[in-house]
Coordinates of C-alpha atoms (C1' of nucleotides) in Angstrom, one line a residue:
Chain A
X1 CA 12.1 0.5 3.8
X2 CA 9.6 2.3 1.5
X3 CA 6.8 0.0 0.2
X4 CA 5.4 0.3 -3.3
X5 CA 2.1 1.6 -2.1
X6 CA 3.8 4.7 -0.5
X7 CA 5.7 5.5 -3.7
X8 CA 2.5 5.1 -5.6
X9 CA 0.7 7.5 -3.2
X10 CA 3.3 10.2 -3.9
X11 CA 2.6 9.9 -7.7
X12 CA -1.2 9.9 -7.1
X13 CA -0.8 13.1 -5.1
X14 CA 1.4 14.7 -7.7
X15 CA -1.2 13.9 -10.4
X16 CA -4.0 15.3 -8.3
X17 CA -2.0 18.5 -7.5
X18 CA -1.0 19.0 -11.1
X19 CA -4.6 18.5 -12.1
X20 CA -5.8 21.3 -9.7
X21 CA -3.0 23.5 -11.1
X22 CA -4.4 22.8 -14.6
X23 CA -1.2 21.2 -15.9
X24 CA -0.8 19.2 -19.1
X25 CA -3.4 16.4 -18.9
X26 CA -1.0 13.9 -20.5
X27 CA 1.6 14.6 -18.0
X28 CA -1.0 14.0 -15.3
X29 CA -1.9 10.7 -16.9
X30 CA 1.7 9.6 -16.9
X31 CA 1.9 10.1 -13.1
X32 CA -1.3 8.2 -12.6
X33 CA -0.2 5.5 -14.8
X34 CA 3.2 5.3 -13.0
X35 CA 1.4 5.2 -9.7
X36 CA -0.7 2.2 -10.9
X37 CA 2.4 0.5 -12.3
X38 CA 4.3 0.9 -9.1
X39 CA 1.4 -0.2 -6.9
X40 CA 0.8 -3.4 -8.7
X41 CA 4.4 -4.3 -9.5
X42 CA 5.2 -7.7 -8.0
X43 CA 8.6 -6.8 -6.7
X44 CA 9.6 -4.1 -4.2
X45 CA 11.0 -1.0 -5.8
X46 CA 12.9 -0.3 -2.6
X47 CA 14.8 -3.6 -3.2
X48 CA 15.1 -3.0 -7.0
X49 CA 16.7 0.3 -6.4
X50 CA 19.0 -0.9 -3.6
X51 CA 20.2 -3.9 -5.5
X52 CA 20.6 -1.7 -8.6
X53 CA 20.4 -4.7 -11.0
X54 CA 17.2 -3.6 -12.8
X55 CA 16.9 -0.6 -15.0
X56 CA 13.6 1.0 -13.8
X57 CA 13.1 2.6 -17.2
X58 CA 12.8 -0.8 -18.8
X59 CA 9.4 -1.0 -17.0
X60 CA 6.6 0.2 -19.2
X61 CA 5.2 3.5 -17.9
X62 CA 8.3 4.5 -16.1
X63 CA 10.6 6.9 -17.9
X64 CA 13.6 9.1 -17.0
X65 CA 11.8 11.6 -14.7
X66 CA 9.7 9.1 -12.8
X67 CA 12.6 6.6 -12.5
X68 CA 14.6 9.5 -10.9
X69 CA 11.8 10.2 -8.5
X70 CA 11.5 6.6 -7.4
X71 CA 15.2 6.5 -6.6
X72 CA 14.9 9.8 -4.7
X73 CA 12.0 8.5 -2.6
X74 CA 13.8 5.2 -1.8
X75 CA 16.9 7.1 -0.9
X76 CA 15.4 10.0 1.1
X77 CA 11.8 9.0 1.8
X78 CA 10.8 12.2 0.1
X79 CA 10.3 13.8 -3.3
X80 CA 11.2 17.4 -4.0
X81 CA 8.8 17.9 -6.9
X82 CA 6.0 16.7 -4.6
X83 CA 7.1 19.1 -1.8
X84 CA 7.3 22.0 -4.3
X85 CA 3.8 21.3 -5.5
X86 CA 2.5 21.3 -2.0
X87 CA 3.9 24.8 -1.6
X88 CA 1.9 26.0 -4.6
X89 CA -1.3 24.0 -3.9
X90 CA -2.6 23.3 -0.4
X91 CA -2.7 19.6 0.2
X92 CA -6.1 19.9 1.9
X93 CA -7.6 20.6 -1.5
X94 CA -7.1 16.9 -2.4
X95 CA -9.9 16.0 0.0
X96 CA -12.2 18.4 -1.7
X97 CA -11.5 16.9 -5.0
X98 CA -12.5 13.5 -3.6
X99 CA -16.1 14.7 -3.2
X100 CA -18.5 13.2 -5.6
X101 CA -19.2 15.6 -8.4
X102 CA -16.3 17.7 -7.6
X103 CA -13.3 17.4 -9.9
X104 CA -10.1 19.3 -10.4
X105 CA -11.7 22.3 -12.2
X106 CA -14.2 22.9 -9.5
X107 CA -11.7 22.5 -6.8
X108 CA -9.4 25.0 -8.5
X109 CA -12.3 27.4 -9.0
X110 CA -13.3 27.2 -5.3
X111 CA -9.7 27.7 -4.2
X112 CA -8.9 30.6 -6.5
X113 CA -12.2 32.5 -6.4
X114 CA -13.4 31.7 -2.9
X115 CA -10.0 31.0 -1.2
X116 CA -11.4 27.7 0.0
X117 CA -8.9 25.3 1.5
X118 CA -10.9 22.6 3.4
X119 CA -14.1 20.6 3.0
X120 CA -15.4 22.5 6.0
X121 CA -14.9 25.8 4.1
X122 CA -16.8 24.4 1.2
X123 CA -19.6 23.3 3.5
X124 CA -19.9 26.7 5.1
X125 CA -20.1 28.5 1.7
X126 CA -22.6 26.0 0.3
X127 CA -24.8 26.3 3.3
X128 CA -24.7 30.1 3.0
X129 CA -25.7 29.8 -0.7
X130 CA -22.5 31.4 -1.9
X131 CA -21.4 28.8 -4.3
X132 CA -24.3 29.2 -6.7
X133 CA -22.9 32.5 -7.8
X134 CA -19.7 31.1 -9.2
X135 CA -19.4 30.8 -13.0
X136 CA -20.5 27.3 -14.1
X137 CA -22.2 26.5 -10.8
X138 CA -25.8 26.9 -9.9
X139 CA -28.3 26.1 -7.2
X140 CA -28.3 22.4 -8.1
X141 CA -24.6 22.0 -8.1
X142 CA -24.4 23.7 -4.7
X143 CA -27.0 21.2 -3.4
X144 CA -25.1 18.3 -4.9
X145 CA -21.9 19.4 -3.3
X146 CA -23.6 19.7 0.0
X147 CA -25.1 16.3 -0.3
X148 CA -21.8 14.7 -1.2
X149 CA -20.2 16.3 1.9
X150 CA -22.9 14.8 4.0
X151 CA -22.6 11.4 2.3
X152 CA -18.9 11.5 2.9
X153 CA -19.6 11.4 6.6
X154 CA -22.3 8.8 6.3
X155 CA -20.7 6.3 4.0
X156 CA -17.2 4.9 4.4
X157 CA -16.6 4.3 0.7
X158 CA -15.5 0.8 -0.2
X159 CA -17.1 -2.5 0.7
X160 CA -16.0 -6.1 1.1
X161 CA -16.2 -8.3 -1.9
X162 CA -18.6 -10.6 0.0
X163 CA -21.0 -7.7 1.0
X164 CA -21.1 -6.5 -2.6
X165 CA -21.7 -10.0 -3.9
X166 CA -24.5 -10.6 -1.5
X167 CA -26.2 -7.3 -2.3
X168 CA -25.9 -8.0 -6.1
X169 CA -27.4 -11.5 -5.7
X170 CA -30.2 -10.2 -3.6
X171 CA -31.1 -7.5 -6.2
X172 CA -30.9 -10.1 -9.0
X173 CA -33.3 -12.3 -7.1
X174 CA -35.6 -9.4 -6.4
X175 CA -35.6 -8.5 -10.1
X176 CA -36.3 -12.1 -11.0
X177 CA -33.1 -12.7 -12.8
X178 CA -30.9 -15.7 -12.2
X179 CA -27.8 -14.6 -10.3
X180 CA -24.3 -15.5 -11.2
X181 CA -21.7 -15.4 -13.8
X182 CA -23.1 -18.3 -15.7
X183 CA -25.9 -16.1 -17.1
X184 CA -23.3 -14.6 -19.5
X185 CA -22.8 -17.9 -21.2
X186 CA -26.5 -18.3 -22.0
X187 CA -27.4 -17.8 -25.6
X188 CA -30.1 -15.3 -26.6
X189 CA -32.4 -18.2 -27.1
X190 CA -32.2 -19.1 -23.5
X191 CA -33.0 -15.6 -22.4
X192 CA -36.0 -15.4 -24.7
X193 CA -38.1 -17.4 -22.2
X194 CA -37.4 -14.9 -19.5
X195 CA -38.1 -11.2 -20.1
X196 CA -34.5 -10.2 -19.6
X197 CA -31.4 -11.3 -17.8
X198 CA -28.9 -9.5 -15.7
X199 CA -25.2 -10.0 -14.8
X200 CA -22.8 -8.1 -12.6
X201 CA -19.9 -6.4 -14.2
X202 CA -17.3 -4.1 -12.7
X203 CA -14.9 -4.8 -9.9
X204 CA -17.3 -7.4 -8.5
X205 CA -16.9 -9.5 -11.6
X206 CA -13.2 -9.1 -11.4
X207 CA -13.4 -10.1 -7.7
X208 CA -11.4 -7.3 -6.3
X209 CA -11.0 -7.6 -2.6
X210 CA -13.0 -4.4 -2.0
X211 CA -15.7 -3.0 -4.2
X212 CA -16.6 0.7 -4.6
X213 CA -19.9 0.3 -6.4
X214 CA -21.7 -2.5 -8.1
X215 CA -22.5 -2.5 -11.8
X216 CA -25.2 -4.7 -13.1
X217 CA -26.1 -5.0 -16.8
X218 CA -29.5 -6.0 -18.0
X219 CA -30.6 -6.9 -21.5
X220 CA -33.8 -8.1 -23.1
X221 CA -37.3 -6.6 -23.6
X222 CA -38.8 -4.0 -21.4
X223 CA -35.6 -3.0 -19.6
X224 CA -37.1 0.3 -18.6
X225 CA -39.7 -1.6 -16.5
X226 CA -36.8 -3.5 -14.9
X227 CA -35.1 -0.2 -14.0
X228 CA -38.4 1.1 -12.6
X229 CA -38.6 -2.0 -10.4
X230 CA -34.9 -1.7 -9.5
X231 CA -35.2 1.8 -8.0
X232 CA -37.9 0.5 -5.7
X233 CA -35.8 -2.3 -4.2
X234 CA -36.5 -2.4 -0.4
X235 CA -32.9 -1.8 0.6
X236 CA -32.6 1.5 -1.3
X237 CA -31.7 4.6 0.7
X238 CA -31.8 7.1 -2.2
X239 CA -32.2 7.1 -5.9
X240 CA -29.3 8.8 -7.6
X241 CA -30.5 8.5 -11.2
X242 CA -33.5 7.0 -12.9
X243 CA -33.7 6.9 -16.7
X244 CA -34.6 4.6 -19.5
X245 CA -31.2 3.0 -19.9
X246 CA -29.7 3.6 -16.5
X247 CA -30.7 3.5 -12.9
X248 CA -28.5 4.2 -9.9
X249 CA -29.3 3.8 -6.2
X250 CA -27.6 4.1 -2.9
X251 CA -28.4 1.2 -0.5
X252 CA -28.9 1.8 3.2
X253 CA -25.5 0.0 3.6
X254 CA -23.9 2.8 1.7
X255 CA -23.2 0.6 -1.3
X256 CA -24.0 2.2 -4.7
X257 CA -25.6 0.0 -7.4
X258 CA -25.8 1.0 -11.0
X259 CA -28.1 -0.8 -13.3
X260 CA -27.6 -0.3 -17.1
X261 CA -29.8 -1.6 -19.9
X262 CA -28.0 -2.6 -23.1
X263 CA -29.1 -4.1 -26.3
X264 CA -28.4 -7.8 -26.8
X265 CA -26.3 -7.0 -29.8
X266 CA -24.0 -5.0 -27.5
X267 CA -24.1 -7.2 -24.5
X268 CA -20.5 -8.5 -24.9
X269 CA -19.1 -5.1 -25.6
X270 CA -20.9 -3.6 -22.6
X271 CA -19.8 -6.4 -20.4
X272 CA -16.3 -6.0 -21.5
X273 CA -16.5 -2.2 -21.1
X274 CA -18.1 -2.1 -17.7
X275 CA -16.1 -5.0 -16.3
X276 CA -12.9 -3.0 -16.8
X277 CA -10.6 -2.4 -15.2
X278 CA -10.1 1.0 -16.6
X279 CA -6.5 0.4 -17.1
X280 CA -7.2 -2.9 -18.9
X281 CA -9.7 -1.1 -21.2
X282 CA -7.3 1.7 -22.0
X283 CA -4.6 -0.8 -23.0
X284 CA -7.2 -2.8 -25.0
X285 CA -8.4 0.3 -26.8
X286 CA -4.9 1.3 -27.7
X287 CA -4.3 -2.1 -29.2
X288 CA -7.6 -1.9 -31.0
X289 CA -6.6 1.4 -32.5
X290 CA -3.3 0.1 -33.8
X291 CA -5.2 -2.6 -35.5
X292 CA -7.6 -0.2 -37.2
X293 CA -10.5 -0.6 -34.8
X294 CA -12.2 1.5 -32.3
X295 CA -14.0 0.0 -29.3
X296 CA -16.6 1.2 -26.9
X297 CA -19.5 -0.2 -24.9
X298 CA -21.6 -0.8 -28.1
X299 CA -19.1 -2.8 -30.0
X300 CA -15.9 -3.2 -31.9
X301 CA -15.9 -1.1 -35.0
X302 CA -13.6 -0.9 -38.0
X303 CA -12.2 2.5 -38.7
X304 CA -11.5 4.1 -42.1
X305 CA -8.5 6.2 -43.0
X306 CA -10.0 9.4 -41.7
X307 CA -10.6 7.7 -38.3
X308 CA -14.3 7.6 -39.0
X309 CA -16.3 4.6 -37.7
X310 CA -17.1 2.4 -40.7
X311 CA -18.6 -0.9 -39.7
X312 CA -19.7 -2.9 -36.7
X313 CA -17.4 -5.9 -36.3
X314 CA -18.2 -7.6 -33.0
X315 CA -19.9 -7.0 -29.6
X316 CA -22.4 -9.7 -29.0
X317 CA -20.0 -11.6 -26.7
X318 CA -16.8 -10.8 -25.0
X319 CA -15.2 -13.8 -26.6
X320 CA -15.6 -12.4 -30.1
X321 CA -14.1 -9.1 -29.1
X322 CA -11.0 -10.6 -27.7
X323 CA -10.8 -12.9 -30.7
X324 CA -11.0 -10.0 -33.2
X325 CA -8.2 -8.3 -31.3
X326 CA -6.1 -11.5 -31.8
X327 CA -6.1 -12.2 -28.1
X328 CA -7.0 -15.2 -26.0
X329 CA -10.1 -14.7 -24.0
X330 CA -8.9 -12.9 -20.8
X331 CA -10.8 -14.0 -17.6
X332 CA -12.2 -11.0 -15.7
X333 CA -9.9 -11.6 -12.7
X334 CA -6.9 -10.9 -14.8
X335 CA -8.1 -7.6 -16.3
X336 CA -5.9 -5.2 -14.4
X337 CA -3.3 -4.4 -17.1
X338 CA -0.7 -6.4 -15.3
X339 CA 0.6 -8.2 -18.3
X340 CA -2.5 -10.1 -19.3
X341 CA -2.8 -8.5 -22.7
X342 CA 0.8 -9.4 -23.6
X343 CA 0.2 -12.9 -22.3
X344 CA -3.0 -13.3 -24.2
X345 CA -1.3 -12.1 -27.4
X346 CA 1.3 -14.9 -27.0
X347 CA -1.5 -17.3 -26.1
X348 CA 0.3 -17.9 -22.8
X349 CA -2.4 -17.0 -20.3
X350 CA -2.5 -19.3 -17.3
X351 CA -5.2 -21.9 -17.0
X352 CA -6.6 -20.4 -13.8
X353 CA -7.7 -22.5 -10.9
X354 CA -11.4 -23.2 -10.5
X355 CA -13.6 -23.7 -7.5
X356 CA -14.2 -27.3 -8.5
X357 CA -10.4 -28.0 -8.5
X358 CA -10.2 -27.6 -4.7
X359 CA -10.5 -30.9 -2.9
X360 CA -9.7 -30.0 0.7
X361 CA -10.0 -27.2 3.3
X362 CA -7.1 -27.0 5.8
X363 CA -8.2 -24.4 8.3
X364 CA -11.4 -24.4 10.3
X365 CA -12.7 -24.0 13.8
X366 CA -15.3 -25.7 16.0
X367 CA -17.2 -24.8 19.2
X368 CA -14.2 -26.2 21.0
X369 CA -12.7 -22.7 20.5
X370 CA -14.4 -19.8 18.7
X371 CA -16.4 -21.6 16.1
X372 CA -20.2 -21.8 16.1
X373 CA -20.5 -25.4 14.9
X374 CA -19.5 -28.6 16.5
X375 CA -16.9 -31.0 15.1
X376 CA -19.6 -33.2 13.8
X377 CA -21.5 -30.4 12.1
X378 CA -18.3 -29.0 10.4
X379 CA -17.5 -32.5 9.0
X380 CA -21.1 -32.9 7.8
X381 CA -21.1 -29.5 6.2
X382 CA -17.7 -30.2 4.5
X383 CA -19.0 -33.6 3.2
X384 CA -22.1 -31.8 1.9
X385 CA -19.9 -29.6 -0.1
X386 CA -18.0 -32.5 -1.7
X387 CA -14.7 -31.9 0.1
X388 CA -12.4 -34.9 0.2
X389 CA -10.3 -33.9 3.1
X390 CA -10.4 -31.2 5.8
X391 CA -8.3 -30.2 8.8
X392 CA -9.8 -29.2 12.1
X393 CA -7.5 -26.5 13.3
X394 CA -8.7 -24.9 16.5
X395 CA -6.9 -22.1 18.3
X396 CA -4.2 -22.7 21.0
X397 CA -4.0 -21.6 24.6
X398 CA -2.4 -18.2 24.2
X399 CA -5.3 -16.9 22.1
X400 CA -7.5 -16.6 25.2
X401 CA -10.3 -14.6 23.6
X402 CA -10.9 -17.5 21.4
X403 CA -10.8 -20.0 24.2
X404 CA -7.7 -21.6 22.8
X405 CA -6.8 -25.2 23.6
X406 CA -4.1 -26.5 25.8
X407 CA -2.4 -29.9 25.2
X408 CA -5.0 -31.8 27.2
X409 CA -8.0 -30.5 25.4
X410 CA -6.3 -31.0 22.0
X411 CA -5.6 -34.7 23.0
X412 CA -9.3 -35.1 23.6
X413 CA -10.1 -33.6 20.3
X414 CA -7.7 -35.9 18.6
X415 CA -9.6 -38.9 20.1
X416 CA -12.9 -37.4 19.1
X417 CA -11.7 -37.0 15.5
X418 CA -10.5 -40.6 15.4
X419 CA -13.8 -41.8 16.7
X420 CA -15.8 -39.7 14.2
X421 CA -13.5 -40.7 11.3
X422 CA -14.7 -44.3 11.6
X423 CA -18.2 -43.3 10.5
X424 CA -17.0 -41.9 7.1
X425 CA -15.1 -43.3 4.2
X426 CA -15.8 -40.4 1.8
X427 CA -14.0 -37.7 3.7
X428 CA -10.7 -37.6 5.6
X429 CA -10.6 -35.4 8.7
X430 CA -7.1 -34.4 9.5
X431 CA -6.2 -33.7 13.1
X432 CA -4.7 -30.2 13.2
X433 CA -4.2 -27.0 15.1
X434 CA -3.9 -23.3 14.4
X435 CA -1.0 -22.9 16.7
X436 CA 0.0 -19.5 17.8
X437 CA 3.5 -18.2 17.0
X438 CA 4.5 -16.5 20.3
X439 CA 6.3 -13.2 20.3
X440 CA 9.7 -14.8 20.3
X441 CA 8.9 -17.4 17.6
X442 CA 8.3 -20.3 19.9
X443 CA 5.1 -22.3 19.3
X444 CA 2.2 -22.3 21.7
X445 CA 2.2 -26.1 22.0
X446 CA 5.0 -28.6 22.8
X447 CA 6.4 -30.9 20.1
X448 CA 5.0 -33.9 22.0
X449 CA 1.5 -33.0 20.9
X450 CA 2.3 -31.4 17.5
X451 CA 3.9 -34.6 16.4
X452 CA 0.6 -36.4 16.9
X453 CA -1.1 -34.1 14.4
X454 CA -1.6 -34.5 10.6
X455 CA -1.5 -30.7 9.8
X456 CA 0.1 -28.0 11.9
X457 CA -1.1 -24.6 10.8
X458 CA 0.7 -21.7 12.5
X459 CA -0.2 -18.0 12.6
X460 CA 0.4 -14.7 14.4
X461 CA -2.3 -13.3 16.6
X462 CA -0.3 -11.0 18.9
X463 CA 2.5 -8.5 19.0
X464 CA 1.6 -6.9 15.7
X465 CA 3.8 -3.9 16.4
X466 CA 7.1 -5.7 16.0
X467 CA 9.7 -4.4 13.6
X468 CA 10.3 -6.2 10.3
X469 CA 13.5 -7.7 11.8
X470 CA 11.6 -9.0 14.8
X471 CA 8.7 -10.4 12.7
X472 CA 11.1 -12.2 10.3
X473 CA 13.2 -13.6 13.1
X474 CA 10.0 -14.8 14.8
X475 CA 8.9 -16.5 11.7
X476 CA 12.2 -18.1 11.0
X477 CA 12.2 -19.6 14.4
X478 CA 8.7 -20.9 14.0
X479 CA 9.2 -22.3 10.6
X480 CA 12.3 -24.1 11.7
X481 CA 10.1 -26.4 13.8
X482 CA 9.8 -29.5 11.7
X483 CA 6.1 -30.0 12.5
X484 CA 5.0 -26.7 10.9
X485 CA 3.2 -27.2 7.6
X486 CA 1.2 -24.1 6.7
X487 CA 1.5 -20.5 7.7
X488 CA -2.0 -19.0 7.9
X489 CA -3.0 -15.5 6.9
X490 CA 0.6 -14.5 6.4
X491 CA 0.4 -10.7 6.6
X492 CA -2.4 -10.5 9.2
X493 CA -4.1 -7.6 7.5
X494 CA -7.8 -7.1 8.1
X495 CA -9.4 -5.0 5.4
X496 CA -10.7 -1.6 6.7
X497 CA -9.5 -2.5 10.2
X498 CA -5.9 -3.4 10.6
X499 CA -2.8 -3.1 8.3
X500 CA -0.4 -6.0 7.9
X501 CA 2.3 -6.4 10.5
X502 CA 5.8 -5.7 9.3
X503 CA 6.3 -8.8 7.3
X504 CA 8.8 -8.7 4.4
X505 CA 7.1 -10.7 1.7
X506 CA 10.2 -11.5 -0.3
X507 CA 11.9 -12.8 2.8
X508 CA 8.8 -14.7 3.8
X509 CA 8.7 -16.5 0.4
X510 CA 12.4 -17.3 0.9
X511 CA 11.8 -18.7 4.4
X512 CA 8.8 -20.7 3.2
X513 CA 10.9 -22.2 0.5
X514 CA 13.8 -22.9 2.8
X515 CA 11.7 -24.7 5.4
X516 CA 9.2 -26.2 3.0
X517 CA 6.3 -24.4 4.6
X518 CA 3.2 -23.8 2.5
X519 CA 1.6 -20.3 2.6
X520 CA -2.1 -19.9 3.1
X521 CA -4.5 -17.9 1.0
X522 CA -7.1 -17.3 3.7
X523 CA -10.6 -16.9 2.1
X524 CA -12.2 -14.9 4.8
X525 CA -13.5 -11.8 3.0
X526 CA -11.9 -9.4 5.4
X527 CA -8.6 -11.2 5.1
X528 CA -7.9 -12.5 1.5
X529 CA -4.4 -12.9 2.7
X530 CA -2.1 -13.4 0.8
X531 CA -3.5 -11.0 -1.6
X532 CA -3.5 -11.1 -5.4
X533 CA -0.3 -9.2 -5.9
X534 CA 1.7 -11.3 -3.4
X535 CA 0.3 -14.6 -4.7
X536 CA 1.7 -14.0 -8.1
X537 CA 5.2 -14.4 -6.7
X538 CA 4.5 -17.9 -5.3
X539 CA 4.9 -19.9 -8.5
X540 CA 8.0 -18.0 -9.5
X541 CA 9.6 -18.7 -6.1
X542 CA 8.4 -22.3 -5.9
X543 CA 6.2 -21.9 -2.8
X544 CA 3.0 -24.0 -2.7
X545 CA -0.2 -22.1 -1.7
X546 CA -3.0 -23.6 0.3
X547 CA -6.5 -22.1 -0.1
X548 CA -8.4 -22.4 3.2
X549 CA -11.6 -20.9 4.6
X550 CA -10.7 -20.4 8.2
X551 CA -14.3 -21.2 8.8
X552 CA -15.9 -20.3 12.1
X553 CA -19.3 -21.5 11.0
X554 CA -20.6 -24.1 8.5
X555 CA -21.8 -21.5 6.0
X556 CA -18.3 -20.0 5.9
X557 CA -17.1 -23.1 4.1
X558 CA -18.6 -21.3 1.1
X559 CA -16.0 -18.5 1.4
X560 CA -13.7 -20.8 -0.6
X561 CA -15.1 -19.1 -3.7
X562 CA -13.5 -15.8 -2.6
X563 CA -10.2 -17.5 -2.0
X564 CA -10.3 -19.2 -5.4
X565 CA -11.2 -15.9 -7.1
X566 CA -8.3 -14.2 -5.3
X567 CA -6.0 -17.0 -6.4
X568 CA -7.2 -16.4 -10.0
X569 CA -6.4 -12.7 -9.6
X570 CA -2.9 -13.9 -8.6
X571 CA -2.6 -15.8 -11.9
X572 CA -2.5 -19.1 -10.0
X573 CA -3.3 -22.5 -11.7
X574 CA -4.5 -25.6 -9.9
X575 CA -0.9 -27.0 -10.0
X576 CA 0.3 -24.1 -7.8
X577 CA -2.2 -24.9 -5.1
X578 CA -1.5 -27.9 -2.8
X579 CA -5.1 -28.6 -1.9
X580 CA -6.2 -29.2 -5.4
X581 CA -4.3 -32.4 -5.3
X582 CA -5.7 -35.8 -4.3
X583 CA -5.2 -36.5 -0.6
X584 CA -2.1 -38.6 -0.8
X585 CA -0.3 -36.2 -3.2
X586 CA -1.4 -33.3 -0.9
X587 CA 0.1 -35.0 2.1
X588 CA 3.4 -35.5 0.2
X589 CA 3.4 -31.9 -1.0
X590 CA 3.1 -30.6 2.5
X591 CA 5.4 -33.1 4.1
X592 CA 8.9 -31.8 4.7
X593 CA 10.9 -34.9 4.0
Chain B
dG1 C1' 5.8 12.6 -18.7
dC2 C1' 5.9 8.4 -21.7
dC3 C1' 6.4 6.2 -25.9
dG4 C1' 7.7 4.2 -30.8
dT5 C1' 4.7 -1.4 -37.0
dT6 C1' 3.3 7.3 -37.6
dT7 C1' 10.2 5.9 -33.6
dT8 C1' 13.2 11.5 -30.9
dC9 C1' 8.4 14.6 -32.2
dG10 C1' 3.7 14.6 -31.8
dG11 C1' 0.6 12.1 -30.3
dC12 C1' -1.7 10.3 -25.9
dC13 C1' -9.4 6.1 -25.1
dC14 C1' -14.0 7.5 -25.4
dG15 C1' -18.9 8.3 -24.6
dA16 C1' -22.9 9.5 -21.3
dC17 C1' -24.8 12.4 -18.3
dT18 C1' -25.5 16.6 -15.8
dG19 C1' -26.1 21.3 -15.1
dT20 C1' -25.3 25.2 -17.0
dT21 C1' -25.7 26.8 -20.8
dT22 C1' -27.7 28.5 -26.0
dT23 C1' -23.2 25.1 -28.0
dC24 C1' -20.4 23.3 -24.0
dA25 C1' -17.4 22.3 -19.8
dG26 C1' -16.8 19.3 -16.1
dT27 C1' -17.2 14.8 -14.1
dC28 C1' -17.5 10.0 -14.2
dG29 C1' -16.5 5.4 -15.3

DNA sequence: GCCGTTTTCGGCCCGACTGTTTTCAGTCG
């Protein structure tokens, strides 16, 4: 079984290697594009190829050559063209090309002139002052390369969505701007009172699960003063750039933040441009061009016959840009060039779920196991957030590190919930459990106690090394228990820490459908599991999703926003999500009869 | 290498910034 990501990786590497070789840039772009298409395609290419029912070339971006290579990789796990390239260009050069400020040309130069093969080689030569003699490089370039080698060791690269969002909000507060997306909706009149206002763009605005760097746009008067203040933010480790229209810093956490000043007239265009994604923008520009426009961060311009810019058409808001391109407004979470432009053209974009749609939270812990808040505190916190129903789902006995509960302790908790419930008529507290699925698929608690619960959530916390076959058999056995309602964090992945266990997503959806088990979208920032790509299959396959926080503390109830934004990235509407429904409908949706 | 309201060849998104250069190449987003 070859997953889409591995196929995409081969194409990424082919593109990088061709680039070092100095091959045709458009050919390189094709491979990059193909990698992106494969990586984000909702179905497994392995399955597509084996079933043989889909013509790969019908997928945009995949032609004769790449289709052949996909088939080759699925059949043999290898690609001859890739192997041949690695004979011509050492694979270790790819790591050099990853260094900030070092691209394919410099990598090729280092390799051909200095016979450099590894980052360590580069470091030695730079330290010895030997790089500055190369044509096109000087003392400063040498210093920059050395710095980026050191930074590479110091900073891991990407950051969790939650960390990036916190950093952005902290900086906006520091700058004296109101944080949050809503700032974009404000008219210029509202901003006149303040000196300026600021809004995050980039992958943070699209709510990607991990963030490389944070882009913030500011507009208004005296933006250069804002940038001056920005580079003095207390959390700054180093200032990377400091000009009139742009500032760039590295925080002590390693996160890079770029601040750009734009004119109010161009704010919409800049927001569109810097929100990306790159692939979305490329597709949008291509469309603009066909319609006789050109588009950049300053606005949408009409073009004359010679291709010269003629007149400014739009740019104050994003809405007017999409409108001029005869598209529905595309929410940032969808801007990944995964079909959103085609859907916007047909006016068939989904009405994405909103945070306010969610009425319940079906996964949370208390001090009874590994939570930091008591039952009463969790309920109060949920009430305070306006939730109409929640489920208390503490761990079960086999998860010993979390002080998991046995039957007796759970019985006591059931009584405690019954007692507590009498105090409230504005929130319903479901009695639940996050019951372990044991290695062989049995559940960690007997039916005699499960049948007393309102919501049985099940999940995997052990034996992550099982084969796909073992995992799927394990899940089928668990799902066949009639008390099981929700399968939590279905792939078990932890961002930056642990890959998913060997779950076959297509089969998982089929099992969920067969046994009427809902799949969870876990809102913990390091989980976001199921992810955006997987979620998109849920409506097609008729499997309801439940968005839960898996809170281990009262403040974590706010993680719901990350779950909702991930759901939006998965094109989900409120109707696809069980816990947007009123309590009674919800109970009906998750009931199996 | 892909694609087609320039349709089987000839295009392919575009601008800022930086450092090295005297007019531009490389990198980045």
